[in-house]
Structure formats: C-alpha cells, structure tokens
Short mmCIF file of C-alpha atoms in Angstrom, two decimals:
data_model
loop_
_atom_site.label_atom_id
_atom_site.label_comp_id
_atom_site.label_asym_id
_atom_site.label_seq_id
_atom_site.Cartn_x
_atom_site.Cartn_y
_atom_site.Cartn_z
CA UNK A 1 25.90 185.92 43.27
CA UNK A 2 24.50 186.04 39.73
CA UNK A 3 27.01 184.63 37.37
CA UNK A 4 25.25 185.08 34.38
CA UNK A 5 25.71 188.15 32.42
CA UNK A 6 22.44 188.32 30.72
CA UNK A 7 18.94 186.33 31.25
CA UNK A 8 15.88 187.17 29.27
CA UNK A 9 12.81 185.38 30.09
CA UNK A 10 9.37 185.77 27.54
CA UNK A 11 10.79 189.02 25.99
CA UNK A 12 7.80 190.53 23.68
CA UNK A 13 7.72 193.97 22.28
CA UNK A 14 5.16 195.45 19.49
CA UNK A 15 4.73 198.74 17.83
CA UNK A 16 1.01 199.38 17.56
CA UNK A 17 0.04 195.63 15.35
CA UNK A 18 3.30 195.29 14.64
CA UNK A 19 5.02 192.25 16.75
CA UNK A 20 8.72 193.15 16.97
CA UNK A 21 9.63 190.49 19.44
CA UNK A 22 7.71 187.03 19.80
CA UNK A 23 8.60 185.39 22.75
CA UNK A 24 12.50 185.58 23.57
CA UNK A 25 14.25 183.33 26.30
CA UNK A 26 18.10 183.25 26.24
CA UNK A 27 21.08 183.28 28.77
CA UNK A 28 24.47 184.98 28.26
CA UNK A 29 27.32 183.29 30.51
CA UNK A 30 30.41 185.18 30.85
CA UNK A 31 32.75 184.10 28.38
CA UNK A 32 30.33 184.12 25.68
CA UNK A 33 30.83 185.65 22.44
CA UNK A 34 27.37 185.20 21.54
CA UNK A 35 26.78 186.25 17.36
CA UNK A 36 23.28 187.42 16.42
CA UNK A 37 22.27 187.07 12.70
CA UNK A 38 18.61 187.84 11.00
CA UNK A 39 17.27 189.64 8.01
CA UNK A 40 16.79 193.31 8.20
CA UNK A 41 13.76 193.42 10.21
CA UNK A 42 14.20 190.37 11.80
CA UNK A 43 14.37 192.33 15.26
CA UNK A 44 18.09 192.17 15.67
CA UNK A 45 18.36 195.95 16.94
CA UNK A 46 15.13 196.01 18.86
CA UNK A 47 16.00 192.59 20.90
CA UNK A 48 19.45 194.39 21.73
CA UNK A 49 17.84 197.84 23.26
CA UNK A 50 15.50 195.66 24.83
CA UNK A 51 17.96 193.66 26.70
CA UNK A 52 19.42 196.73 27.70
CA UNK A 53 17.03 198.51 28.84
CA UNK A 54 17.22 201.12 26.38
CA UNK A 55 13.66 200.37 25.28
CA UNK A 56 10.92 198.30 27.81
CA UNK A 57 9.20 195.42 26.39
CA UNK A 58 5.51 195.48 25.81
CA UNK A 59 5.78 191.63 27.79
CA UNK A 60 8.56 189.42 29.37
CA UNK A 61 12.20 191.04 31.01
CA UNK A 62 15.40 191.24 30.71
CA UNK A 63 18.23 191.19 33.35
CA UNK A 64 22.10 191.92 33.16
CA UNK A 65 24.11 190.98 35.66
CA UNK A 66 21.48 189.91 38.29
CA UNK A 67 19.55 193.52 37.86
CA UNK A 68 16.88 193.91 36.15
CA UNK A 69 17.45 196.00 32.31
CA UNK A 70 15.25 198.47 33.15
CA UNK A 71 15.86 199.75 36.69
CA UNK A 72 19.96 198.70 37.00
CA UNK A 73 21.68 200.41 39.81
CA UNK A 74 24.95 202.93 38.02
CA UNK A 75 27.47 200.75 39.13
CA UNK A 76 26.22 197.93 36.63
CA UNK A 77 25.60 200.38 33.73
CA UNK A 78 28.83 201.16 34.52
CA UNK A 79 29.92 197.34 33.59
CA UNK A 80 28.22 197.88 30.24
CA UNK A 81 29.76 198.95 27.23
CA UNK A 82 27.24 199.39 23.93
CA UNK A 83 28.06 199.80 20.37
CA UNK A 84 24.56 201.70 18.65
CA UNK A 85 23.94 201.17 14.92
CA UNK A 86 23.63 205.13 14.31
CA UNK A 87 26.80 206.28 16.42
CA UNK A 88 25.81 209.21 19.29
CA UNK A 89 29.15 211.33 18.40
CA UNK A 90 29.39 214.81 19.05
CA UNK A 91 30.07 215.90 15.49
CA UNK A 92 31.69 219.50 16.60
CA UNK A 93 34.33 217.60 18.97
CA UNK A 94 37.53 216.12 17.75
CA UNK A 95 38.44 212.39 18.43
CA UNK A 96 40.15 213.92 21.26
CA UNK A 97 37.63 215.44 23.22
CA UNK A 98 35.15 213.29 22.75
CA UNK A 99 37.21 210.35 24.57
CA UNK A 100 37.76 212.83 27.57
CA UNK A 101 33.82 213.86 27.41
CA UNK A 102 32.60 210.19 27.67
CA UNK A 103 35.29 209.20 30.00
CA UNK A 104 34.14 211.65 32.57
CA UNK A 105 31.14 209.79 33.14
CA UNK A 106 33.07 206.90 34.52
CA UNK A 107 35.17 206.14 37.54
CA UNK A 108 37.11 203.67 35.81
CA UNK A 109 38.45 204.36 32.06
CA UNK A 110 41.37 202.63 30.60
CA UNK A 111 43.26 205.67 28.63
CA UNK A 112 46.14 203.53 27.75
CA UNK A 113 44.24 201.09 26.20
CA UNK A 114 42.42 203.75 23.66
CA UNK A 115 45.12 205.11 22.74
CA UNK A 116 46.72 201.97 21.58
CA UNK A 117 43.78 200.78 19.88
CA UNK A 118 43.12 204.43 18.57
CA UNK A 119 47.06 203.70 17.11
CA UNK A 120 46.67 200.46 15.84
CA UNK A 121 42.45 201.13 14.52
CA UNK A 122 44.50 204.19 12.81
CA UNK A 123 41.56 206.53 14.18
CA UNK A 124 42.40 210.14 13.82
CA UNK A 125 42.04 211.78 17.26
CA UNK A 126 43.25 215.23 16.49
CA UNK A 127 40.23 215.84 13.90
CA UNK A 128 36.77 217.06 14.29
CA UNK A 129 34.28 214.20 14.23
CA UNK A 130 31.91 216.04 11.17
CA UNK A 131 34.61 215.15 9.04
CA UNK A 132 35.30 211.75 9.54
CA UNK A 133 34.47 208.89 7.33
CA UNK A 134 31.95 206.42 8.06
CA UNK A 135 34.48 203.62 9.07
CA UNK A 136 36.27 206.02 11.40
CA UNK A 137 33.40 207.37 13.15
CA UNK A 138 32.29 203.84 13.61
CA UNK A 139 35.97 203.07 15.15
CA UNK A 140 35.76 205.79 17.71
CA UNK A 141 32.58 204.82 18.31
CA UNK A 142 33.81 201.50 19.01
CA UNK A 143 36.78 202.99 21.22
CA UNK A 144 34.85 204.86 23.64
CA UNK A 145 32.64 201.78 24.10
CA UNK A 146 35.54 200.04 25.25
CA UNK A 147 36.85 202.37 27.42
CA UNK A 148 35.30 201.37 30.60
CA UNK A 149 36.62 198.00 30.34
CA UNK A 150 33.15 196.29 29.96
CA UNK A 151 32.06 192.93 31.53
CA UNK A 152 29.68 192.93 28.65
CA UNK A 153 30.12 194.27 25.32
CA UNK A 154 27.11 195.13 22.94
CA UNK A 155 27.22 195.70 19.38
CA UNK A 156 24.96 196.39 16.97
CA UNK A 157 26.34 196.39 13.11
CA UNK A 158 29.96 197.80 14.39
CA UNK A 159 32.33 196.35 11.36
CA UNK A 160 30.00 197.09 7.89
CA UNK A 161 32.14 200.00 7.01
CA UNK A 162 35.64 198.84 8.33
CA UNK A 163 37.77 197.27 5.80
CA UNK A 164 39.34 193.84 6.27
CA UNK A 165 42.37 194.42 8.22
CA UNK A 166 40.30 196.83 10.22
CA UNK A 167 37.96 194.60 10.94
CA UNK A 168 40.70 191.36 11.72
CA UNK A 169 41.71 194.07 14.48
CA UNK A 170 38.31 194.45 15.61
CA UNK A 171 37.63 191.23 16.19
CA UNK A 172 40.93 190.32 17.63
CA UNK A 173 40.02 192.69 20.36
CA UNK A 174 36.55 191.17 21.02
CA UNK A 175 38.27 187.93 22.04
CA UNK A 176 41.09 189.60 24.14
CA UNK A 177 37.45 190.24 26.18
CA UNK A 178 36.27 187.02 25.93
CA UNK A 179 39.42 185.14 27.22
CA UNK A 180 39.10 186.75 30.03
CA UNK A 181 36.57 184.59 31.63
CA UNK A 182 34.34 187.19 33.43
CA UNK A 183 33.28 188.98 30.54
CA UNK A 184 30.56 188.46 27.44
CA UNK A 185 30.38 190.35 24.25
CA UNK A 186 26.73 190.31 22.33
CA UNK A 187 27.26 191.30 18.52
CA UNK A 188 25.08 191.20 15.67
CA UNK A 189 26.25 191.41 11.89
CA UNK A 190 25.67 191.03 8.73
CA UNK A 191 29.15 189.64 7.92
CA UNK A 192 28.07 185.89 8.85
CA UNK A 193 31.88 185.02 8.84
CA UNK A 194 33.33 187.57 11.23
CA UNK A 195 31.08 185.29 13.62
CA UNK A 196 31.87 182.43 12.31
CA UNK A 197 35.44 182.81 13.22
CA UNK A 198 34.87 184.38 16.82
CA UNK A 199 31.21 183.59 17.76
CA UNK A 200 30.95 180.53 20.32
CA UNK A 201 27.26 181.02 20.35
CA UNK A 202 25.02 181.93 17.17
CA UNK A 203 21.35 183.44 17.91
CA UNK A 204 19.72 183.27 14.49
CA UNK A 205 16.16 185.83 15.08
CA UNK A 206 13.63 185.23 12.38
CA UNK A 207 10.34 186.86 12.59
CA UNK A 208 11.28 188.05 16.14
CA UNK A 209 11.99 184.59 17.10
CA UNK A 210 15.09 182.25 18.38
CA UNK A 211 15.45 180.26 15.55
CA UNK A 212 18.55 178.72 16.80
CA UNK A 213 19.97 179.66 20.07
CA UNK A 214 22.90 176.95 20.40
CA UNK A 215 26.90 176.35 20.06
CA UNK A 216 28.28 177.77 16.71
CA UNK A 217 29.79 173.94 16.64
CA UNK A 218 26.31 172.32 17.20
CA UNK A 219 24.91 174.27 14.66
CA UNK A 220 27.35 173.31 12.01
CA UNK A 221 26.75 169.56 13.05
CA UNK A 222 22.95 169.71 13.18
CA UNK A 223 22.82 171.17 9.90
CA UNK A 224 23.46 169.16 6.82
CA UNK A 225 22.38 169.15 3.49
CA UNK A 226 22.61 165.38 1.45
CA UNK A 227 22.85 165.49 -2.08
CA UNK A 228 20.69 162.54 -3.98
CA UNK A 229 21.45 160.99 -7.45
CA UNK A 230 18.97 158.05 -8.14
CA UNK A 231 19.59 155.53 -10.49
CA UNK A 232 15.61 156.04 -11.24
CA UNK A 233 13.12 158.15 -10.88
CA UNK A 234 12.57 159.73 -6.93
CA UNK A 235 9.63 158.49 -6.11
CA UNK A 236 6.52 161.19 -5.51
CA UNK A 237 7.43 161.96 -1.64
CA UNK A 238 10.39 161.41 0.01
CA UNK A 239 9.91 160.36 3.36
CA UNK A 240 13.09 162.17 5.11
CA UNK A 241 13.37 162.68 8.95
CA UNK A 242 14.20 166.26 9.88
CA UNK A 243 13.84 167.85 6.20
CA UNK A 244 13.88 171.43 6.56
CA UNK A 245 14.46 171.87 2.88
CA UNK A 246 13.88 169.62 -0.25
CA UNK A 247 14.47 170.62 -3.94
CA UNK A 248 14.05 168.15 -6.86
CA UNK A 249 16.38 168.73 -10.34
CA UNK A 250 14.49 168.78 -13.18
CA UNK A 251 15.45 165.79 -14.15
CA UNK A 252 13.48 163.92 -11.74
CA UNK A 253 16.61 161.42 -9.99
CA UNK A 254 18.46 163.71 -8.53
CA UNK A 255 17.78 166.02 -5.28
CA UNK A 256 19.00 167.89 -2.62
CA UNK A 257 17.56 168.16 1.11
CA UNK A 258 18.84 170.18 4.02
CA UNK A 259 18.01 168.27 7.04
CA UNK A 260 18.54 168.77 10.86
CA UNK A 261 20.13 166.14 13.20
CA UNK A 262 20.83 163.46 10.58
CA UNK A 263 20.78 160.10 11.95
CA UNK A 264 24.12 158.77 9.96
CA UNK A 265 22.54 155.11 10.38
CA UNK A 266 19.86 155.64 8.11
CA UNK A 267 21.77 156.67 5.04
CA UNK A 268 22.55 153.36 4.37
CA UNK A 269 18.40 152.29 4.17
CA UNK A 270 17.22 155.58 2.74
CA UNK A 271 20.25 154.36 0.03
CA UNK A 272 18.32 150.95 -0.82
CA UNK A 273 15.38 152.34 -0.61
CA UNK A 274 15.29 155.40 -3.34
CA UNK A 275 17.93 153.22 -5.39
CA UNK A 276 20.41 156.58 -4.91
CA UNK A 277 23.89 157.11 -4.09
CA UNK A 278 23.73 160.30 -0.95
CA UNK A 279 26.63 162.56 -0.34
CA UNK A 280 26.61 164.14 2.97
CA UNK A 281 27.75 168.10 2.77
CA UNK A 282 28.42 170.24 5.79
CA UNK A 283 27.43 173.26 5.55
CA UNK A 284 29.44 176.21 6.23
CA UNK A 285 27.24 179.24 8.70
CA UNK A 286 26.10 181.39 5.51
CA UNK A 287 24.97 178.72 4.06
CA UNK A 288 22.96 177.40 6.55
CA UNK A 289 21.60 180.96 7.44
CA UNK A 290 20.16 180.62 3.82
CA UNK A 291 18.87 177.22 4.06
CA UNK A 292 17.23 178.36 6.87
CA UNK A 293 15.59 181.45 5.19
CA UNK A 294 14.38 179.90 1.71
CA UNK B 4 51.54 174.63 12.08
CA UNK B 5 47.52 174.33 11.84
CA UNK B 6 45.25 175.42 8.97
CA UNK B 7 41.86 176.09 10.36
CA UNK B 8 38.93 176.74 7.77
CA UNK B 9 36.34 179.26 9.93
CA UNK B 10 33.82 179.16 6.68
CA UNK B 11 34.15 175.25 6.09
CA UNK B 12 30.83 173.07 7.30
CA UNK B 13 33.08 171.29 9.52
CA UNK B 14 33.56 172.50 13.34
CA UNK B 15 36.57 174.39 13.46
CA UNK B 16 37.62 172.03 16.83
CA UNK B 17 37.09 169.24 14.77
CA UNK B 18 39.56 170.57 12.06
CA UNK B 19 42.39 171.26 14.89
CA UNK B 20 41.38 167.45 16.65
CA UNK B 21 41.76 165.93 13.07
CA UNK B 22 44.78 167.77 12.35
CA UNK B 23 46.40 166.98 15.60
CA UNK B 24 45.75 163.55 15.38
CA UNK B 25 47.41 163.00 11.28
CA UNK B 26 50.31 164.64 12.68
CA UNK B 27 50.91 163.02 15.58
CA UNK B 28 50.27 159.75 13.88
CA UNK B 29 52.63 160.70 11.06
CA UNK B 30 55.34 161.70 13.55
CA UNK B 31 55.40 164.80 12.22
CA UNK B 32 54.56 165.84 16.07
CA UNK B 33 56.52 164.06 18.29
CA UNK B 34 55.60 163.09 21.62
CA UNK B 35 56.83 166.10 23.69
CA UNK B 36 56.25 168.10 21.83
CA UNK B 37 54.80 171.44 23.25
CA UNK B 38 51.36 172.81 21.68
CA UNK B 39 50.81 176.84 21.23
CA UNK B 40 48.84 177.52 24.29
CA UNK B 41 44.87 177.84 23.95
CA UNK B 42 45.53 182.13 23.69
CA UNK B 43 48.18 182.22 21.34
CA UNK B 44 45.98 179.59 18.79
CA UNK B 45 42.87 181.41 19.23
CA UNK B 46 44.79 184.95 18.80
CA UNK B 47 46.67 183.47 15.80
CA UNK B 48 43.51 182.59 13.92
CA UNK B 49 41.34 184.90 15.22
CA UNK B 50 38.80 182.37 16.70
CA UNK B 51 37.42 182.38 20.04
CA UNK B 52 39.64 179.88 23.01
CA UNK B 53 36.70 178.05 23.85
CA UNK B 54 37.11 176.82 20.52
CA UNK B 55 40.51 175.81 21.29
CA UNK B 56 40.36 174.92 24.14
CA UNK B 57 37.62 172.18 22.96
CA UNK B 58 39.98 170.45 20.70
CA UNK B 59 42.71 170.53 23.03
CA UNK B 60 40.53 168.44 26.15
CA UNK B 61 39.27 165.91 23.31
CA UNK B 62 42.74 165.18 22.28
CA UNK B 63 43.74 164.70 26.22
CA UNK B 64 40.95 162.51 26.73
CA UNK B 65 42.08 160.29 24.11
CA UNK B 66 45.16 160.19 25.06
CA UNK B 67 46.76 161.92 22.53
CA UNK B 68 47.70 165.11 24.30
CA UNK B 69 49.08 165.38 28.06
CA UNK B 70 48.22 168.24 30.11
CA UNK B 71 51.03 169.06 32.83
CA UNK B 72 49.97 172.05 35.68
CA UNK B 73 51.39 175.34 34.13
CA UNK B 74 53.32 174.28 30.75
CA UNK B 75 51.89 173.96 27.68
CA UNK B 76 49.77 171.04 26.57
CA UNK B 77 52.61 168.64 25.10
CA UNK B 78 52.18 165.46 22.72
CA UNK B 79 51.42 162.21 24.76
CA UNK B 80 54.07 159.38 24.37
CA UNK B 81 52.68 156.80 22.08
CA UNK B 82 50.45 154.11 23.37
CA UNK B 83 49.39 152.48 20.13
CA UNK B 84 47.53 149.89 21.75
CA UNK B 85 45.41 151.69 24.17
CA UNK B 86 42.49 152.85 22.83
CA UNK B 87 40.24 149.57 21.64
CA UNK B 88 40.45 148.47 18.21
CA UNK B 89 37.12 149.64 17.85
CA UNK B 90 37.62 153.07 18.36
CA UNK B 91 40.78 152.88 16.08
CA UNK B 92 38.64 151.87 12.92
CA UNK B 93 36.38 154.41 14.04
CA UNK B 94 38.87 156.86 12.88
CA UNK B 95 39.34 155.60 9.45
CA UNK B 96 35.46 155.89 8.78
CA UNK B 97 35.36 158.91 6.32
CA UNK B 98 38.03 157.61 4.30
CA UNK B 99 36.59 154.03 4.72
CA UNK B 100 33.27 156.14 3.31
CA UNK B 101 34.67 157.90 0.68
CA UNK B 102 36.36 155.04 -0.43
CA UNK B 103 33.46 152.92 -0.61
CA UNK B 104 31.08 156.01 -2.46
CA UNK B 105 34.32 155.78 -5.27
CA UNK B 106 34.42 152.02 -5.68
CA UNK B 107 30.31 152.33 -6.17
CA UNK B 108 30.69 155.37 -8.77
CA UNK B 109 33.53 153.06 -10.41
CA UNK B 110 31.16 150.16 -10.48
CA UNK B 111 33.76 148.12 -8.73
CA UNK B 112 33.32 144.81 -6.88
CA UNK B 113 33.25 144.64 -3.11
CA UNK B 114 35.68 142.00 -3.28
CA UNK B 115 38.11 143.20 -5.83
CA UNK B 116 38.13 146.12 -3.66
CA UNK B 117 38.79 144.15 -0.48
CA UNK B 118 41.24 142.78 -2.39
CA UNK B 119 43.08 145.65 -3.79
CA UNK B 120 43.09 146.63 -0.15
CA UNK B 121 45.08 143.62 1.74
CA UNK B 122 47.76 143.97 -1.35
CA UNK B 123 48.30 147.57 0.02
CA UNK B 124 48.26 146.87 3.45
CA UNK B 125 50.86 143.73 2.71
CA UNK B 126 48.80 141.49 3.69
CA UNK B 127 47.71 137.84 1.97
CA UNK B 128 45.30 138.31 -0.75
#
C-alpha cells in the first residue's frame, strides 16, 4: 500500500527550446494542503497537467496514488478531482444539467453535498452556463470537481474571480477535505494569503524549479529580513551568512538584508562588528515571495 | 478567544502557543479549562488543523495543556516549578530583547536599567 498521494521524481518538460519544467521532485502525503505560488510563466499550470497526466513530460514521472500519471487504472482517476484554469463547461447546459452530465461518469457522486454548496456558493443552477459570470462559472466549475468526493483535489487559479466571502467559503471547504486525513488538495494562486491561511505546505516554482518545497511554518522561520542602522559608515562588503538579499540606503549606515536560516547567536557579533543596532523582522508569505523574486 | 494573524511573519502555531501560554499564565484560562477542539479552531479561522493541532502538542509537551482520550484538550493544573528555570527565562527573551534594543536607542545604562528592573520586580536595589 502506497500512502502517498502524489510522488514526482526528475519531472522535465520543454516546448521545442523552451524548458517548462527543470528538474521537479516532490511528495504529496494525504492530509496535505500543499499551496503552489510562481510568476506567470513560472510553470505553475504545466507542473499541475504534468502530475496528472494530462500532459507527459519530455523527462522524469509522476505518480498518484501508487499509479503511474500517465497510464492510471479508472478507479484512481476516479479518486481525482481537478479544477482547470479555462473551465470545460458546456456553455448550452444549465447549472443543472451539467452536474447530472458529469456525474454520470462516476459511480460515486455526492448530490447532497452540491447542492448545499451550490446553496451556500449562491451558484445559479437553473440558468444556462453562456450566461453566467466569470465567478459563477468558476464556482460550478469548482462544484462538479468536488462531486466525486476526491482523495486529491487539484486546482489551478480557482478563487481570482470569487469575491471575499466567496472565496472564505471556498477555502473553508478545502480544509473540510484536508481534515479528513486520507485526502490532499494541490492549489496554486495568485492570492498568496488564501494559502497562507490554509496551505500547510508552500511549493514556490521559479524558472520551472522548486524554489522552496517545505512547511508554510518553516518557511516563515527560515526567512527573515534584519534591518541595519550603523552608527558609521557600513563598511564596503558585508560579510552576512545566508544573504539572499542586501540593499544599502543612500545614506551609507543604514541597510536591509533578507537572509535564510539566521543563526540568532551571531547578531550579537555582527552588532560589534558593523558598530549597528539590527532589528530582526519576520516576514509575512508575500513578502517573502518578493524577496525571493527581486 | 484567540486572534490569529495568517499574514503576520510569525507562524500562525506560534501565535496560538504564545497566546495560550499569556493566558494561562494570567489566569485568564484556568486550569480545566476545555480548549475548542483542533476542527472547530481551524474551521473558525479558516486555517488548516495541522496547524492547530501543532500548537496544541507543544503546549502538552510543556505541560501546559493535558490531553484526556476523547474530551477536549483542557488547561493543565499549575506546576510553576516544573519546567527548569532555564527554560522559564527562555520565555521572557523577546521582551528581555526588546527591552534591551529600547534602553540602547535611549542611551541608557546597563545598570540603571538593571536597576529600574529589581525596583519593579520588588526586589532590593
């Protein structure tokens, strides 16, 4: 028995010269809420499909649930639940019908809980798709992915066009997942502190790499940035262990640095030595996701 | 009961640990008292149990919340002394800090400091 939900081992994937994917390695345990955060382009939507099996990898694999992405046998797809960026919806159907259409494909679909959700989400069933709004479709959308009662949950972009309380619902509902213990939820977004709140795990892709694959907690801790006022001037180079990030004020004695896995012990001797008072500031997940892209 | 900060730099578990442990000190939590379980906090706030459920097995480890086999997690009797002085002063260390950045912005002397300190703490100066 496999209990991981997903493993991806060397995943690589480029489009003619173009390298999409560089190299990705990860595990999803069940449980997880795992939040995935890059620039546009970073590879965010490419490294999802991938690890489906929606699109194979020019190098490396992906497996969910013990199966390989790419070949899994009906009753795992069946275990899956994905959210897409550009929503499949039959634009001719109402809410309505397309609920009963995609539920046909399954053996198990749990009707009660869409149509609370489709209460609560305020998703109007009894009109035709084409003339939804943008945060509706994207809330049926996000209904019939649910409808199966996935072990793991993939979504791509689902809450940019829901408003707040919307999205407070939304998220509330990804966690009623995760505290059950056998099931995972993979979403990316653009609102860093929707996965703040819910995200156990952050992936942060950059150049269709891992930058940080860790505990949302970890990251916080590894991630400082110390704020320098000298007495003097800084002297030419700062020797700092685990700079990521240094910026000098104009006015020569003061600085800031963003460092990873500050050693607390040396404040006091980096102190003496630059003549400089340092504050210590943690840094909240936006802000780091900045630091880490200047 | 708790506020928990999702955006602030600092952990949210470490928020609900340091939380926990002003109120309990300040009696404002008394021991028996029962904690929200790990679903209801994490459904209140919106943040995911493990989360919770983090802060809550730090606190029991320390003694500072008991665990008891289907109730909620309750507020441990006092036992002041139990934990080594050590790891008592250990708690005071970001005040102790930003006390000590204040008194160097202030210019202060260490020892008028010290001293200011024993008169609030009642003891000799």
């Amino acid at each position: 028995m496999n209990s991981l939900a997903v493993q991806v081992s060397g995943l690589h994937k480029s489009i003619g010269p173009r390298v999409i994917l560089d190299g990705i390695s990860s595990q999803v345990r069940p449980g997880d809420v795992i939040g995935v955060i890059g620039k546009n382009g970073a590879g965010k939507t490419t490294l999802l499909e991938a690890l489906l099996g929606l699109s194979p990898p020019t190098a490396g694999s992906a497996s969910i649930f013990g199966e390989n992405s790419l070949h899994m046998s009906a009753g795992t797809k069946a275990r899956i639940g994905f959210v897409p960026q550009q929503d499949e919806l039959i634009p001719m159907l109402t809410g309505q019908r397309q609920i009963e259409l995609t539920a046909a494909f399954y053996s198990h679909w749990d009707g009660a809980l869409l149509k609370r959700l489709a209460e609560n989400w305020e998703v109007p069933l009894d009109r035709r798709i084409a003339v939804l709004s943008g945060g509706e479709r994207q809330k049926l959308s996000t209904l019939l992915a649910l409808g199966n009662s996935p072990d793991l949950l993939v979504l791509d972009e689902p809450v940019s066009s829901l408003d707040p309380l919307a999205r407070r619902q939304f998220l509330q509902q990804l966690l009623e997942i995760a505290s059950d213990e056998r099931r995972a939820v993979i979403f990316s977004s653009h609102i860093v502190s929707d996965l703040e709140r819910v995200a156990n795990r952050i992936w942060i892709l950059k150049d269709g790499r891992l930058l940080w694959d860790g505990d949302t907690d970890e990251l916080k801790n590894s991630i400082t940035r110390l704020h320098i006022r000298a007495t003097r001037e800084l002297p030419a180079t700062i020797q700092l262990p685990g700079v990521l990030i240094l910026r000098r004020a104009t006015d020569g004695r003061t600085a800031t640095a963003t460092v990873r896995d500050l050693s607390h012990e040396s404040l006091p001797v980096l102190e003496q030595q630059l003549q400089a008072q340092i504050e210590v500031e943690a840094l909240g997940l936006e802000d780091i996701f900045l630091e880490l892209h200047s | 009961m708790f506020i928990l900060n999702p955006h602030s730099g600092v952990p949210i578990y470490q928020q609900l640990i340091e939380q926990v442990r002003r109120l309990v000190a300040g009696g404002q939590l008394a021991p028996g008292t029962e904690l929200p379980s790990v679903r209801e906090m994490a459904q209140e706030h919106t943040v995911h149990p493990m989360t919770i459920s983090k802060a809550y097995s730090l606190l029991e480890a320390e003694g500072i919340l008991e665990r008891h086999r289907g109730k909620p997690m309750r507020v441990a009797a006092l036992r002041r002394n139990q934990s080594t002085m050590a790891a008592r002063l250990k708690q005071l260390e970001p005040q102790l800090e930003a006390l000590a950045l204040s008194a160097r912005q202030l210019e202060l002397e260490p020892q008028d400091v010290i001293d200011q300190i024993r008169k609030k703490l009642g003891g000799k100066t």
